[in-house]
Amino acid sequence: MNGTRLVAPWPRSLRAQLRVELLLLLRQPENLLVILVLPILLLALFAGARIFPAGAGRPADFLIPGVITVALMSTGMVTLGISTAYQRYYRVLKRLGGSPLPTFVLVLAKAGAVLLVEIGQVALLLVIGRLFFGWSGAVLGAIPLMLLGSVCFAGLGLTLAGALRAELTLGGANGLYLLFLVVGGVVLPIDHLPSWLQPVAGALPPALLSSSLRAALGSSAIAGSTVLLLAVWTVALAAAASLLFRWE
Amino acid sequence: MSPNPVVSLQGVTKSYGPKRGVMDLDLEVGEGELLAVLGPNGAGKTTSVEIMEGYRRPDRGTVRVLGLDPVRDRRRCIPQLGIMLQEGGVYPSLSVGEAVRLFAAYFRNPVPPGELLELVGLSDRERSRYRTLSGGERQRLSLALALVGRPRLLFLDEPTAGMDPRARLLTWEAVREQRRRGVTVLLTTHSMEEAERLADRVAIINQGRLVALDTPSALIGAGGGGVVELETIEALSAEGRARLSALASVERSREVAPGRYLLRTATPPQALVEIASLLRDEGPPVLRLQVGGGSLEEVFLELTGGTD
């Protein structure tokens, strides 16, 4: 007998799955800390720091693209990566593989939940930047870059989850997050780093995204090579994530 | 057996290294039947079930589930199956009600969540998070998720492991109810009592091989031959065991534990007499000597346990 007629129409399962994925992202206090509190805290703390060269515009002009990058790392790399690894550990993915939920619906639901959270994060950071730190900039032009960065970090998180056990994914994602906060050009300009480290740091996704976002939001010319390299990272990480993905 | 078995395995082999997996398994489950797969830890029960569920592809042999190949025809097969994993399978931070409603949304015509929670006795836990549930409650939620899509074939991997007696009775009743509705059920268990109470037929698996397949009563050996159980105050010496095996009426004997022996015989009364006279003359005092007519446990131990 053909069982496919027993299965709900996919929009219905997508709606239910999306709701649950969103709930799971936002229900854990540790997720809220890394998704919401940390980026805002970084913005507030570093806006008053005296590390930016005088006459190079407001600190917010440097920081807003930086904390948007941090926000996308928080959701895509840390939260999505760790939650996926633990869903495998708790055999949730195995059980879903034994249900009629189509794989594409699960992927769409996870992507949708991450995207909705990120839209909220970016909107909140922009509003806070404008209200409290006198920031202004060209948001629309930066949206494609934010999407690219979002896929890139989600790919990185899922690559970690696919390659490592749950506990190691937890440690690895948090470790990379800390590292990227320092070398990502997000709150600390890259030229403050030791000179030998600068070319390496500049070629990693966080610096590529934060510097091109800075150009886009500030309406100045975006370096084509930066975006190209970010795109290469994104394609490579997305491919690695899908190759390494395991249901159990 | 039946012309259109719901599950059919022919010569199925799947190995994970030398002593793990299943070997040359032949098995059929008929429509509406409840088959219990019984075996000690590591015997290959979960491997067999996961092959039927389509989680594993066998190295050799043919698998047919509802007339389909469960790996290749997964999309057509899975919606008709109800799967209960041995453990886990639910997002720990979801509540019972959220988990059931989520799985209900995967099906066109699901069992209403309230009715389902009633059936497995979790109505009063609807708002509790999965991580706060006891082991038995988690198992019952997992059973509810297996039932939500009105499956034709239900796979239960050790469904009552770790349950208290009350939860176990409730779960047995829920499984019997499925059986009454005509659902075919395949369950694995360590518990002879569970197999005896629920199953139409019992398959005993040991070291990856099928060692017995029959109704519980046939396995227990109603009629002629049977199993004699002997318990002595202390273990028999090697010589004593050899003399026991050499008795005319005893076909095979096993020491299932020090001081506990199961003996297969075609003529239980004669075996009792011979054993009693052997031990009267030598060896430790006898605690118990009886024909094992009552329990599947003896058959199970005889077939899988101990050393000769």
Coordinates of C-alpha atoms in Angstrom, one line a residue, chain B residues 51-217:
Chain B
I51 CA 16.3 -3.2 9.6
M52 CA 12.5 -3.6 9.4
E53 CA 12.0 0.1 10.2
G54 CA 14.3 1.0 7.3
Y55 CA 17.0 2.6 9.5
R56 CA 19.5 -0.1 8.5
R57 CA 20.2 -1.7 5.2
P58 CA 21.1 -5.4 5.6
D59 CA 24.4 -6.7 4.2
R60 CA 22.5 -9.6 2.6
G61 CA 18.9 -10.8 2.4
T62 CA 15.5 -9.5 1.5
V63 CA 13.3 -7.3 3.7
R64 CA 9.6 -6.6 2.9
V65 CA 7.5 -4.4 5.1
L66 CA 3.9 -3.9 4.0
G67 CA 5.0 -5.2 0.6
L68 CA 7.6 -2.5 0.3
D69 CA 11.4 -2.2 0.7
P70 CA 11.6 -0.1 3.9
V71 CA 14.8 1.7 2.7
R72 CA 14.1 2.2 -0.9
D73 CA 10.4 2.9 -0.6
R74 CA 10.8 4.8 2.6
R75 CA 8.3 7.6 1.7
R76 CA 5.5 5.2 1.0
C77 CA 6.3 2.9 3.9
I78 CA 7.0 5.2 6.9
P79 CA 3.6 6.8 7.1
Q80 CA 2.1 3.4 7.9
L81 CA 4.5 2.6 10.6
G82 CA 4.4 3.6 14.3
I83 CA 7.9 3.6 15.7
M84 CA 8.9 3.7 19.3
L85 CA 12.7 3.9 19.8
Q86 CA 14.3 2.3 22.8
E87 CA 14.9 5.7 24.3
G88 CA 14.9 9.4 23.5
G89 CA 13.3 10.8 20.4
V90 CA 11.7 13.9 21.8
Y91 CA 13.0 17.5 22.1
P92 CA 13.7 17.7 25.9
S93 CA 12.3 21.3 26.3
L94 CA 9.0 20.5 24.6
S95 CA 6.0 19.8 26.7
V96 CA 4.1 16.5 26.4
G97 CA 1.2 18.3 24.7
E98 CA 3.5 20.2 22.3
A99 CA 5.2 17.0 21.3
V100 CA 2.0 15.2 20.5
R101 CA 0.5 18.1 18.6
L102 CA 3.7 18.4 16.6
F103 CA 3.6 14.8 15.5
A104 CA -0.1 15.0 14.9
A105 CA 0.6 17.8 12.4
Y106 CA 2.6 15.3 10.2
F107 CA -0.5 13.2 9.4
R108 CA -3.6 13.9 7.5
N109 CA -5.9 12.1 9.9
P110 CA -4.2 11.9 13.3
V111 CA -5.6 10.5 16.6
P112 CA -6.8 13.6 18.5
P113 CA -4.0 14.5 21.0
G114 CA -6.3 14.5 24.0
E115 CA -7.6 11.0 23.2
L116 CA -4.0 9.8 22.8
L117 CA -2.8 11.2 26.1
E118 CA -5.8 9.6 27.8
L119 CA -4.9 6.2 26.2
V120 CA -1.3 6.3 27.6
G121 CA -2.3 7.8 30.9
L122 CA -0.5 11.2 30.5
S123 CA -3.5 13.6 30.5
D124 CA -2.4 15.1 33.7
R125 CA 1.2 15.7 32.4
E126 CA 0.2 17.6 29.2
R127 CA 2.0 20.8 30.3
S128 CA 5.1 19.1 31.7
R129 CA 8.4 19.4 29.8
Y130 CA 9.8 16.1 28.5
R131 CA 13.0 16.6 30.6
T132 CA 10.9 16.5 33.8
L133 CA 9.2 13.2 33.0
S134 CA 10.2 9.9 34.7
G135 CA 11.6 7.1 32.5
G136 CA 8.2 5.4 32.3
E137 CA 6.4 8.6 31.4
R138 CA 8.9 9.2 28.6
Q139 CA 8.3 5.7 27.3
R140 CA 4.6 6.3 27.3
L141 CA 4.9 9.6 25.5
S142 CA 7.1 7.8 22.9
L143 CA 4.3 5.2 22.6
A144 CA 1.7 8.0 22.1
L145 CA 3.9 9.5 19.3
A146 CA 4.1 6.1 17.7
L147 CA 0.3 5.8 17.7
V148 CA -0.6 9.3 16.5
G149 CA -0.7 8.4 12.8
R150 CA -3.0 5.4 13.2
P151 CA -0.2 3.0 12.0
R152 CA -0.9 -0.4 10.4
L153 CA 2.3 -1.8 11.9
L154 CA 3.7 -0.9 15.2
F155 CA 7.4 -1.3 16.3
L156 CA 8.0 -1.2 20.0
D157 CA 11.6 -1.5 21.1
E158 CA 11.5 -2.5 24.8
P159 CA 8.4 -0.5 25.5
T160 CA 8.2 -1.2 29.2
A161 CA 11.9 -1.1 30.2
G162 CA 12.2 0.9 33.4
M163 CA 8.5 1.2 34.1
D164 CA 6.9 0.7 37.4
P165 CA 4.2 -2.1 37.6
R166 CA 1.3 0.2 37.2
A167 CA 2.7 1.9 34.1
R168 CA 3.5 -1.5 32.7
L169 CA 0.0 -2.7 33.1
L170 CA -1.3 0.5 31.5
T171 CA 1.1 0.1 28.6
W172 CA 0.2 -3.6 28.1
E173 CA -3.5 -2.6 27.9
A174 CA -2.7 0.1 25.4
V175 CA -0.8 -2.4 23.3
R176 CA -3.6 -5.0 23.5
E177 CA -6.1 -2.3 22.4
Q178 CA -4.0 -1.7 19.3
R179 CA -4.0 -5.5 18.7
R180 CA -7.8 -5.6 19.0
R181 CA -8.1 -2.9 16.4
G182 CA -6.2 -5.1 14.0
V183 CA -2.8 -3.4 14.2
T184 CA 0.2 -5.7 13.6
V185 CA 2.7 -5.3 16.4
L186 CA 6.3 -6.3 16.7
L187 CA 7.8 -5.7 20.1
T188 CA 11.2 -6.5 21.6
T189 CA 11.5 -7.3 25.3
H190 CA 13.7 -8.9 27.9
S191 CA 10.7 -9.8 29.9
M192 CA 9.3 -13.3 29.5
E193 CA 6.2 -12.2 31.4
E194 CA 5.6 -9.5 28.8
A195 CA 6.0 -11.9 25.9
E196 CA 3.8 -14.6 27.5
R197 CA 1.0 -12.1 28.3
L198 CA 0.9 -10.2 25.0
A199 CA 2.3 -12.2 22.2
D200 CA 0.6 -14.5 19.7
R201 CA 4.1 -15.8 18.8
V202 CA 7.5 -15.4 20.3
A203 CA 10.8 -15.3 18.4
I204 CA 13.8 -16.0 20.5
I205 CA 17.1 -14.5 19.2
N206 CA 20.5 -15.3 20.6
Q207 CA 23.8 -14.1 19.3
G208 CA 22.2 -12.8 16.1
R209 CA 20.4 -16.0 15.2
L210 CA 16.8 -17.0 15.5
V211 CA 16.8 -20.0 17.9
A212 CA 13.0 -20.5 18.4
L213 CA 9.8 -19.2 16.9
D214 CA 6.4 -20.4 18.1
T215 CA 3.4 -19.6 20.2
P216 CA 4.1 -19.1 23.9
S217 CA 2.3 -22.3 24.8

